[in-house]
XYZ file of C-alpha atoms in Angstrom:
309
model
C 117.462 30.567 169.783
C 117.166 29.704 166.113
C 119.549 26.768 166.484
C 120.592 25.159 163.209
C 118.217 27.026 160.910
C 120.132 28.157 157.854
C 118.383 31.051 156.111
C 120.804 30.926 153.211
C 120.483 27.164 152.875
C 117.358 25.251 151.957
C 114.878 27.779 153.338
C 115.025 30.096 150.352
C 111.333 30.773 149.897
C 108.738 32.605 151.905
C 107.566 31.863 155.415
C 104.248 33.538 156.198
C 102.987 33.807 159.766
C 99.230 34.397 159.687
C 97.674 35.642 162.885
C 94.950 37.988 164.078
C 91.631 38.230 165.803
C 89.261 35.281 166.050
C 86.597 35.918 163.439
C 88.980 38.111 161.445
C 89.026 35.834 158.390
C 91.960 33.463 158.915
C 90.189 30.562 157.199
C 89.640 32.659 154.072
C 93.237 33.893 154.156
C 94.605 30.366 154.579
C 92.672 29.232 151.519
C 94.173 32.144 149.579
C 97.663 31.107 150.680
C 97.012 27.508 149.684
C 95.859 28.697 146.266
C 99.093 30.704 146.010
C 101.118 27.521 146.492
C 101.909 27.693 150.201
C 102.107 24.620 152.413
C 99.776 25.657 155.252
C 99.689 24.579 158.892
C 96.939 25.813 161.194
C 97.237 26.514 164.938
C 100.873 25.498 165.317
C 102.112 25.981 168.927
C 105.144 28.237 169.235
C 107.092 25.390 170.876
C 106.992 23.494 167.578
C 107.834 26.351 165.221
C 111.598 25.844 165.010
C 111.316 22.070 164.637
C 108.745 22.536 161.898
C 110.953 24.976 159.974
C 113.937 22.629 160.306
C 111.835 19.801 158.908
C 110.784 21.984 155.999
C 114.440 22.737 155.306
C 115.122 19.028 155.015
C 112.116 18.484 152.765
C 112.975 21.458 150.594
C 109.552 23.118 150.966
C 109.971 26.690 149.721
C 106.673 28.372 150.625
C 105.285 27.817 154.120
C 102.331 29.472 155.876
C 101.656 29.019 159.586
C 98.486 30.201 161.333
C 98.809 31.162 164.998
C 96.055 32.502 167.241
C 94.687 32.451 170.793
C 93.678 28.814 170.545
C 97.303 28.299 171.606
C 97.181 31.119 174.148
C 99.633 29.512 176.566
C 102.415 29.530 173.972
C 101.720 32.998 172.519
C 104.324 34.765 174.717
C 107.006 32.683 172.976
C 105.957 33.629 169.454
C 107.061 37.266 169.357
C 110.664 36.585 170.539
C 110.857 33.699 168.057
C 109.655 35.917 165.225
C 112.215 38.603 166.018
C 115.047 36.084 166.352
C 114.200 34.417 163.044
C 114.184 37.749 161.250
C 117.422 38.795 162.938
C 119.166 35.690 161.561
C 117.838 36.267 158.055
C 114.990 33.756 157.904
C 112.397 35.424 155.601
C 109.304 35.537 157.812
C 106.405 37.747 156.760
C 103.707 38.256 159.400
C 100.125 39.145 158.404
C 97.627 40.217 161.077
C 93.894 40.129 160.337
C 92.032 42.705 162.396
C 88.437 43.920 162.556
C 86.373 46.265 164.669
C 84.712 44.981 167.835
C 81.317 45.494 166.208
C 82.248 43.440 163.154
C 83.685 40.617 165.256
C 80.648 40.478 167.520
C 78.328 40.420 164.520
C 80.258 37.544 162.954
C 80.215 35.452 166.119
C 76.508 36.129 166.487
C 75.800 35.080 162.901
C 77.842 31.874 163.074
C 76.809 31.011 166.660
C 80.365 29.884 167.350
C 81.875 30.539 170.804
C 84.911 32.758 171.104
C 87.946 30.665 172.204
C 88.489 32.912 175.250
C 84.906 33.121 176.482
C 84.512 31.893 180.032
C 81.169 30.211 179.344
C 82.273 28.072 176.392
C 80.713 24.986 178.004
C 77.416 26.998 178.302
C 77.363 26.206 182.025
C 78.064 29.823 183.056
C 79.476 28.911 186.433
C 76.812 26.302 187.124
C 74.012 28.876 186.790
C 72.850 27.882 183.337
C 73.274 29.611 179.998
C 73.915 33.378 180.073
C 71.305 35.910 179.061
C 71.707 37.791 175.796
C 73.101 40.808 177.661
C 75.503 38.654 179.689
C 76.607 36.801 176.568
C 77.222 40.116 174.806
C 79.392 41.313 177.684
C 81.329 38.055 177.866
C 82.036 38.142 174.145
C 83.218 41.758 174.277
C 85.451 40.945 177.256
C 86.946 38.005 175.339
C 87.648 40.201 172.308
C 89.381 42.826 174.460
C 91.498 40.158 176.152
C 92.455 38.747 172.771
C 93.567 42.205 171.598
C 95.855 42.457 174.630
C 97.348 39.009 174.039
C 98.017 39.675 170.356
C 99.135 43.297 170.635
C 102.832 42.501 170.290
C 102.367 40.362 167.193
C 100.155 42.998 165.597
C 102.880 45.615 166.010
C 105.293 43.386 164.053
C 102.856 42.520 161.257
C 101.255 43.747 158.084
C 97.714 44.559 159.235
C 94.594 44.011 157.135
C 91.372 45.491 158.465
C 88.665 43.027 157.389
C 85.733 44.890 158.981
C 84.279 45.969 155.626
C 85.758 43.237 153.424
C 83.967 40.449 151.643
C 85.760 37.072 151.461
C 86.687 37.605 147.808
C 88.305 40.949 148.682
C 90.309 39.406 151.505
C 91.511 36.575 149.274
C 92.659 39.089 146.678
C 94.419 41.322 149.207
C 96.282 38.394 150.784
C 97.308 37.147 147.339
C 98.679 40.604 146.544
C 100.707 40.684 149.756
C 102.417 37.365 149.012
C 102.808 37.974 145.275
C 106.096 37.454 143.420
C 107.327 41.008 144.084
C 106.370 41.054 147.768
C 109.146 41.154 150.303
C 111.753 42.589 147.929
C 111.424 46.022 149.540
C 108.891 48.134 151.403
C 105.399 47.476 150.042
C 103.442 50.675 149.424
C 99.659 50.313 149.590
C 97.265 53.003 148.360
C 93.682 52.460 149.520
C 90.549 54.462 148.752
C 87.640 54.439 151.178
C 84.426 56.207 152.171
C 84.415 58.109 155.442
C 80.745 57.223 155.892
C 81.800 53.577 156.280
C 84.675 54.282 158.667
C 88.429 54.831 158.424
C 90.499 51.665 157.743
C 92.206 50.688 160.987
C 95.243 49.366 159.101
C 96.102 52.780 157.615
C 99.458 54.337 158.475
C 98.490 57.675 156.920
C 94.990 59.006 156.219
C 94.330 61.870 153.822
C 90.895 63.491 153.697
C 90.047 64.690 150.178
C 86.430 65.635 150.842
C 87.413 69.293 150.388
C 88.006 68.714 146.664
C 85.366 69.332 143.965
C 82.969 66.400 143.888
C 81.979 64.765 140.560
C 78.951 63.310 142.332
C 77.114 66.575 141.769
C 77.484 66.229 138.008
C 74.533 64.080 136.896
C 76.504 62.480 134.048
C 79.509 61.669 136.241
C 77.567 60.441 139.272
C 77.223 56.776 138.201
C 80.896 56.568 137.138
C 84.012 56.082 139.270
C 87.437 57.654 139.566
C 88.764 54.975 137.215
C 86.570 56.196 134.347
C 88.022 58.655 131.843
C 85.299 61.352 132.143
C 85.711 61.530 135.931
C 89.499 61.533 135.612
C 89.335 64.369 133.088
C 87.019 66.380 135.334
C 89.279 66.007 138.369
C 92.493 66.583 136.418
C 91.094 69.956 135.344
C 90.605 71.104 138.959
C 93.650 73.011 140.318
C 92.866 71.958 143.909
C 93.109 68.283 142.945
C 96.556 68.718 141.432
C 97.695 70.695 144.470
C 96.424 68.067 146.908
C 97.993 65.214 144.950
C 101.302 67.034 144.695
C 101.424 67.649 148.439
C 100.629 64.022 149.258
C 103.245 62.818 146.764
C 105.815 65.240 148.136
C 105.219 64.058 151.687
C 105.595 60.416 150.708
C 108.678 61.019 148.567
C 110.351 62.768 151.483
C 109.637 60.100 154.084
C 109.522 56.771 152.208
C 113.329 56.316 152.399
C 113.143 56.721 156.170
C 110.466 54.056 156.491
C 112.469 51.708 154.272
C 115.613 52.337 156.326
C 113.609 51.508 159.446
C 113.031 48.007 158.038
C 109.318 48.562 157.546
C 107.821 45.890 155.310
C 104.698 47.844 154.327
C 103.117 51.290 154.436
C 99.398 51.853 153.899
C 98.249 55.247 152.645
C 94.459 55.611 152.905
C 92.683 58.323 150.940
C 89.076 58.997 151.830
C 86.173 60.916 150.372
C 82.460 60.851 151.114
C 81.411 57.786 149.111
C 84.734 56.197 148.135
C 83.759 56.288 144.465
C 85.201 59.340 142.699
C 87.851 61.550 144.317
C 89.634 59.043 146.537
C 89.631 56.426 143.765
C 91.140 58.876 141.274
C 93.911 59.930 143.646
C 94.763 56.338 144.494
C 95.009 55.465 140.801
C 97.225 58.452 140.055
C 99.482 58.075 143.082
C 99.954 54.345 142.475
C 101.011 55.166 138.928
C 103.331 57.947 140.092
C 105.043 55.695 142.639
C 105.192 52.661 140.365
C 108.975 52.972 140.238
C 109.086 52.370 143.975
C 108.785 48.603 143.521
C 105.919 46.718 145.098
C 102.920 49.067 144.927
C 99.364 47.861 145.583
C 96.031 49.535 144.891
C 92.911 48.891 146.942
C 89.460 50.399 146.492
C 87.548 49.266 149.561
C 84.101 50.378 148.487
C 84.437 49.584 144.780
C 85.986 46.159 145.390
C 83.040 45.280 147.623
C 80.561 45.570 144.746
């Protein structure tokens, strides 16, 4: 299917396929890719993908980013087979999927007053009966989001997933830049992410470890305003035997199974570590584990709650 594409010829650089839910932050991510030096094309139909990549081979463009979403719903069924075929022939395609919770997506559409591309009442006629009520509009939007999840399910399974539900635009730009950085794609990318359970578990996590059972620096008045990246908090936690035991067990689990994930051609693995507020314990463990696995290659650190400040 890939025709005369030559992965070992002119197409030496990255090809990023950016997809995900409407309202998930694709515009922000595309700007981040442009800033990283990618030549970006938005809403490219699957029928044109191969021709576009061939043209880029001729032009010698080395870094290409293509955004695909349900605005081209009729051609979406073609995209997943194309993606698999390109990867099978050695074309370096990295797929990033921007996801968010239903609640976050509905809030964003409500705030921007933009119609969802799959809503049946996009012309506001509502079947000739006039504009929908607030309740009817809410139901139509939720139905459209669920349909979009079904249409994009296959692409999501083949992609690096970023849950943008709790992210500010600056966080998303930074996370996308990390994913396409100079060391990305050389081997399995290992992501350590701290979070607060009170704000929800990241939906992009492959493994979630709950460290709320560990001693909490929050109850020390002097340590409360600090974070797990500060030396006094780190010293406090390092002195707790339970913390060392928990960290050793997490590290042992990852060391045992990382080679299997790499052998399975996984491009990324996200390990989420959560505590109550996402400020002390989870942050400390992420910092320590990222340092311990630094030899692995491409290791990223994310602190969802701290980065949002």
